[in-house]
Tab-separated table of C-alpha atoms in Angstrom:
chain	number	residue	atom	x	y	z
P	7	MET	CA	-61.206	24.070	63.305
P	8	LEU	CA	-63.224	21.664	65.453
P	9	GLU	CA	-65.441	22.641	68.364
P	10	THR	CA	-67.856	20.346	70.160
P	11	ASN	CA	-70.336	21.935	72.539
P	12	ASN	CA	-71.890	19.883	75.346
P	13	ILE	CA	-72.089	16.696	73.309
P	14	THR	CA	-74.087	14.006	75.100
P	15	MET	CA	-74.579	10.457	73.815
P	16	GLN	CA	-77.111	8.214	75.519
P	17	PHE	CA	-77.963	4.603	74.781
P	18	GLY	CA	-81.274	3.991	76.508
P	19	GLY	CA	-80.608	4.720	80.173
P	20	LEU	CA	-76.813	4.685	79.755
P	21	THR	CA	-74.985	7.968	79.229
P	22	ALA	CA	-71.751	7.092	77.437
P	23	VAL	CA	-70.594	10.689	76.974
P	24	SER	CA	-71.890	13.681	78.928
P	25	ASP	CA	-71.487	17.371	78.034
P	26	PHE	CA	-68.318	16.731	76.054
P	27	SER	CA	-66.742	19.990	74.836
P	28	ILE	CA	-63.379	20.264	73.099
P	29	THR	CA	-61.620	22.500	70.614
P	30	VAL	CA	-58.934	21.623	68.093
P	31	ALA	CA	-57.144	24.496	66.374
P	32	ASP	CA	-55.240	24.546	63.088
P	33	GLY	CA	-51.992	22.597	63.300
P	34	GLU	CA	-52.612	21.209	66.783
P	35	ILE	CA	-52.182	17.651	67.995
P	36	VAL	CA	-54.788	17.122	70.720
P	37	GLY	CA	-55.035	13.988	72.847
P	38	LEU	CA	-58.119	12.354	74.339
P	39	ILE	CA	-57.216	9.997	77.163
P	40	GLY	CA	-58.882	8.082	79.955
P	41	PRO	CA	-59.320	4.529	81.281
P	42	ASN	CA	-61.040	1.800	79.281
P	43	GLY	CA	-64.764	2.409	78.989
P	44	ALA	CA	-64.408	6.151	79.554
P	45	GLY	CA	-66.293	7.028	76.349
P	46	LYS	CA	-63.368	8.036	74.141
P	47	THR	CA	-64.267	5.973	71.067
P	48	THR	CA	-67.933	6.902	71.508
P	49	ALA	CA	-66.867	10.552	71.287
P	50	PHE	CA	-64.972	9.766	68.064
P	51	ASN	CA	-68.014	7.950	66.679
P	52	VAL	CA	-70.215	10.955	67.387
P	53	ILE	CA	-67.776	13.376	65.734
P	54	THR	CA	-67.466	11.182	62.626
P	55	GLY	CA	-71.182	10.470	62.208
P	56	VAL	CA	-71.358	6.859	63.337
P	57	TYR	CA	-73.742	8.043	66.073
P	58	THR	CA	-76.054	11.040	66.151
P	59	PRO	CA	-75.596	12.821	69.483
P	60	THR	CA	-78.530	12.943	71.882
P	61	ARG	CA	-77.824	16.635	72.214
P	62	GLY	CA	-75.090	19.167	71.519
P	63	THR	CA	-73.410	20.632	68.456
P	64	ILE	CA	-70.268	19.765	66.524
P	65	LEU	CA	-68.828	22.693	64.604
P	66	PHE	CA	-66.243	21.988	61.934
P	67	ASN	CA	-64.917	25.119	60.280
P	68	GLY	CA	-67.966	26.924	61.623
P	69	LYS	CA	-70.614	24.502	60.300
P	70	ASN	CA	-72.653	22.125	62.462
P	71	ILE	CA	-71.996	18.556	61.290
P	72	ALA	CA	-73.780	16.740	64.142
P	73	GLY	CA	-75.935	13.936	62.767
P	74	LYS	CA	-74.523	13.996	59.232
P	75	GLN	CA	-73.713	10.678	57.558
P	76	PRO	CA	-70.099	9.480	57.903
P	77	HIS	CA	-69.240	9.869	54.209
P	78	ARG	CA	-70.635	13.413	54.255
P	79	ILE	CA	-68.458	14.261	57.256
P	80	THR	CA	-65.421	12.751	55.535
P	81	GLY	CA	-66.232	14.945	52.565
P	82	THR	CA	-66.021	18.049	54.756
P	83	GLY	CA	-62.407	17.205	55.625
P	84	ILE	CA	-62.445	14.846	58.625
P	85	ALA	CA	-60.838	11.409	58.292
P	86	ARG	CA	-60.241	8.722	60.898
P	87	THR	CA	-58.626	5.416	61.695
P	88	PHE	CA	-59.983	2.715	64.007
P	89	GLN	CA	-58.886	0.985	67.180
P	90	ASN	CA	-58.874	-2.316	65.297
P	91	ILE	CA	-57.176	-2.008	61.906
P	92	ARG	CA	-59.768	-1.965	59.122
P	93	LEU	CA	-57.863	-2.336	55.877
P	94	PHE	CA	-59.297	-3.934	52.745
P	95	HIS	CA	-57.421	-7.200	53.194
P	96	GLU	CA	-58.063	-8.588	49.722
P	97	MET	CA	-56.602	-5.480	48.087
P	98	THR	CA	-53.038	-4.339	47.597
P	99	VAL	CA	-51.523	-1.415	49.469
P	100	LEU	CA	-52.002	0.816	46.424
P	101	GLU	CA	-55.598	-0.304	45.897
P	102	ASN	CA	-56.445	0.625	49.506
P	103	LEU	CA	-55.418	4.193	48.730
P	104	LEU	CA	-57.218	4.261	45.365
P	105	VAL	CA	-60.487	3.440	47.137
P	106	ALA	CA	-60.025	6.463	49.401
P	107	CYS	CA	-59.242	8.706	46.416
P	108	ASN	CA	-62.762	8.119	45.053
P	109	LEU	CA	-64.122	10.489	47.708
P	110	ARG	CA	-62.747	13.515	45.841
P	111	GLU	CA	-63.682	12.283	42.361
P	112	LYS	CA	-67.002	12.579	40.546
P	113	PRO	CA	-67.321	9.223	38.769
P	114	ASN	CA	-69.439	8.861	35.665
P	115	LEU	CA	-70.874	5.370	35.183
P	116	PHE	CA	-71.011	5.730	31.393
P	117	GLU	CA	-67.358	6.832	31.197
P	118	SER	CA	-66.275	4.126	33.621
P	119	VAL	CA	-67.962	1.254	31.781
P	120	LEU	CA	-66.584	2.317	28.408
P	121	HIS	CA	-63.193	3.472	29.745
P	122	LEU	CA	-63.557	6.845	28.074
P	123	PRO	CA	-60.774	9.485	28.290
P	124	GLY	CA	-62.333	11.219	31.315
P	125	TYR	CA	-62.299	7.982	33.302
P	126	ILE	CA	-58.747	7.129	32.235
P	127	ALA	CA	-57.518	10.596	33.212
P	128	ARG	CA	-59.107	10.352	36.670
P	129	GLU	CA	-57.628	6.908	37.269
P	130	LYS	CA	-54.178	8.092	36.224
P	131	LYS	CA	-54.396	11.126	38.485
P	132	ALA	CA	-55.519	8.988	41.463
P	133	ARG	CA	-52.755	6.462	40.863
P	134	GLU	CA	-50.043	9.131	40.689
P	135	PHE	CA	-51.410	10.819	43.818
P	136	SER	CA	-51.475	7.507	45.715
P	137	LEU	CA	-47.953	6.527	44.660
P	138	ASN	CA	-46.644	9.915	45.765
P	139	LEU	CA	-48.358	9.459	49.135
P	140	LEU	CA	-46.819	6.018	49.583
P	141	GLU	CA	-43.381	7.361	48.684
P	142	SER	CA	-43.732	10.204	51.197
P	143	VAL	CA	-44.325	7.750	54.056
P	144	GLY	CA	-41.865	5.049	53.023
P	145	LEU	CA	-44.368	2.485	51.727
P	146	LEU	CA	-43.736	2.788	47.991
P	147	ASN	CA	-41.839	-0.519	47.839
P	148	ASN	CA	-44.941	-2.215	49.272
P	149	ALA	CA	-47.384	-0.720	46.762
P	150	ASN	CA	-48.230	-4.059	45.124
P	151	ASP	CA	-48.142	-6.150	48.308
P	152	ASN	CA	-51.355	-7.492	49.750
P	153	ALA	CA	-52.326	-5.187	52.621
P	154	VAL	CA	-52.790	-8.014	55.116
P	155	SER	CA	-49.267	-9.319	54.400
P	156	LEU	CA	-47.630	-6.201	55.827
P	157	PRO	CA	-46.047	-6.242	59.289
P	158	TYR	CA	-48.307	-4.847	62.008
P	159	GLY	CA	-46.551	-1.482	62.211
P	160	LYS	CA	-46.830	-0.935	58.469
P	161	GLN	CA	-50.504	-1.888	58.502
P	162	ARG	CA	-51.074	0.840	61.092
P	163	ARG	CA	-49.168	3.289	58.924
P	164	LEU	CA	-51.116	2.259	55.820
P	165	GLU	CA	-54.433	2.876	57.571
P	166	ILE	CA	-53.280	6.384	58.454
P	167	VAL	CA	-52.089	7.027	54.899
P	168	ARG	CA	-55.386	5.765	53.490
P	169	ALA	CA	-57.148	8.349	55.666
P	170	LEU	CA	-54.755	10.999	54.309
P	171	ALA	CA	-55.753	10.007	50.769
P	172	THR	CA	-59.151	11.622	51.395
P	173	GLU	CA	-57.234	14.920	51.767
P	174	PRO	CA	-58.489	15.823	55.255
P	175	SER	CA	-57.726	18.916	57.284
P	176	LEU	CA	-58.449	17.023	60.539
P	177	LEU	CA	-57.260	13.477	61.209
P	178	LEU	CA	-58.704	11.370	64.055
P	179	LEU	CA	-56.526	8.486	65.233
P	180	ASP	CA	-58.005	5.837	67.543
P	181	GLU	CA	-55.192	4.227	69.565
P	182	PRO	CA	-52.581	4.266	66.776
P	183	ALA	CA	-49.853	2.901	69.085
P	184	ALA	CA	-51.899	-0.112	70.263
P	185	GLY	CA	-49.798	-3.281	70.185
P	186	MET	CA	-46.543	-1.482	69.379
P	187	ASN	CA	-43.219	-1.944	71.136
P	188	PRO	CA	-41.243	1.094	72.427
P	189	GLN	CA	-39.218	1.440	69.217
P	190	GLU	CA	-42.347	1.307	67.041
P	191	SER	CA	-44.066	3.823	69.319
P	192	GLN	CA	-41.165	6.236	68.960
P	193	GLU	CA	-41.280	5.893	65.184
P	194	LEU	CA	-45.040	6.462	65.266
P	195	MET	CA	-44.594	9.692	67.229
P	196	GLU	CA	-42.176	10.991	64.618
P	197	PHE	CA	-44.535	9.836	61.859
P	198	ILE	CA	-47.576	11.655	63.291
P	199	VAL	CA	-45.667	14.894	63.826
P	200	GLY	CA	-44.213	14.524	60.337
P	201	ILE	CA	-47.566	14.164	58.594
P	202	ARG	CA	-48.999	17.041	60.658
P	203	ASP	CA	-46.224	19.278	59.356
P	204	LYS	CA	-46.059	17.932	55.811
P	205	PHE	CA	-49.788	17.919	55.099
P	206	LYS	CA	-50.674	20.964	57.234
P	207	ILE	CA	-53.393	19.137	59.170
P	208	SER	CA	-54.624	18.931	62.746
P	209	VAL	CA	-54.718	15.666	64.693
P	210	LEU	CA	-57.056	14.435	67.424
P	211	LEU	CA	-55.970	11.131	68.903
P	212	ILE	CA	-57.053	8.585	71.487
P	213	GLU	CA	-54.128	6.857	73.110
P	214	HIS	CA	-53.237	4.871	76.232
P	215	HIS	CA	-49.509	4.986	75.546
P	216	MET	CA	-48.450	7.894	77.741
P	217	GLN	CA	-45.050	8.245	76.086
P	218	VAL	CA	-46.809	9.013	72.818
P	219	VAL	CA	-49.424	11.311	74.372
P	220	MET	CA	-46.976	13.330	76.446
P	221	GLY	CA	-44.434	13.432	73.636
P	222	ILE	CA	-46.498	14.930	70.806
P	223	CYS	CA	-49.740	16.491	72.108
P	224	ASN	CA	-50.190	20.231	72.541
P	225	TRP	CA	-53.289	19.795	74.709
P	226	LEU	CA	-55.062	16.946	76.476
P	227	TYR	CA	-58.635	16.141	77.515
P	228	VAL	CA	-59.312	13.387	80.034
P	229	LEU	CA	-62.558	11.408	80.136
P	230	ASP	CA	-63.764	9.158	82.949
P	231	TYR	CA	-67.183	7.492	82.794
P	232	GLY	CA	-68.097	9.825	79.939
P	233	ILE	CA	-67.318	12.993	81.922
P	234	THR	CA	-64.427	15.367	81.237
P	235	ILE	CA	-62.432	15.395	84.469
P	236	ALA	CA	-59.440	17.429	83.282
P	237	LYS	CA	-58.014	19.394	80.383
P	238	GLY	CA	-54.727	21.161	79.920
P	239	ALA	CA	-51.161	20.939	78.688
P	240	PRO	CA	-49.407	17.560	79.112
P	241	ALA	CA	-47.268	18.854	81.983
P	242	GLU	CA	-50.398	19.893	83.897
P	243	ILE	CA	-52.260	16.642	83.209
P	244	ARG	CA	-49.294	14.559	84.341
P	245	LYS	CA	-49.604	16.050	87.855
P	246	ASN	CA	-53.418	16.197	88.035
P	247	GLN	CA	-54.615	14.107	90.997
P	248	LYS	CA	-58.015	13.349	89.433
P	249	VAL	CA	-56.271	11.905	86.377
P	250	ILE	CA	-53.898	9.847	88.522
P	251	ASP	CA	-56.846	8.483	90.523
P	252	ALA	CA	-58.822	7.623	87.362
P	253	TYR	CA	-55.945	5.592	85.947
P	254	LEU	CA	-54.661	4.003	89.144
P	255	GLY	CA	-57.816	3.871	91.259
P	256	VAL	CA	-58.313	5.165	94.782
P	257	ASP	CA	-58.839	3.394	98.059
């Protein structure tokens, strides 16, 4: 589904990511780990169009999307969340999802202004779709709550569900377990696996919480100073000396 080939991202004389190559297959949950400043979020930003790579290709379902605008990339079927939650705080939970639904609609200004039948039908369809999504993830009772009023764990879940509202085939999660306690992290693991199975999508995630990474990922890539130092199954990565040194430091 996703294949990056020798992606390099430079900012002036600084190389944030160097020759970054990964693959994500249908139905996989793939983890991207490494110490702070390793280039993980930069890699996400390149894949999702925030940055245009200095060199390299990004193939999504066989088409090169490197350098495309973020909304164009989302339109191809890639959605993401952010390290810091970025909900629309002045909107309700339901309204956050309705905004995301607009990606798949073809709005007509004339119909919208006059509230013609075509506009009303699209709004009804989007509302029903959003309510069904909220019900499927246990947030239906919060549909009319202000998004910022939700507990932290539910805000994280809402951001993921809003990404799902764009109907992606690949979901990128940037540190979804950040700030969560062990119980919340366990629930998040079950949630991610559940949406992978229910919506038939693939997941690429950045995470420092090793319980989450080792518990749900099929394959791991490890970055350190922008360079891939290891890749393999979680059991292999757990014993890899380079990975241990990168996280713990060496004398």
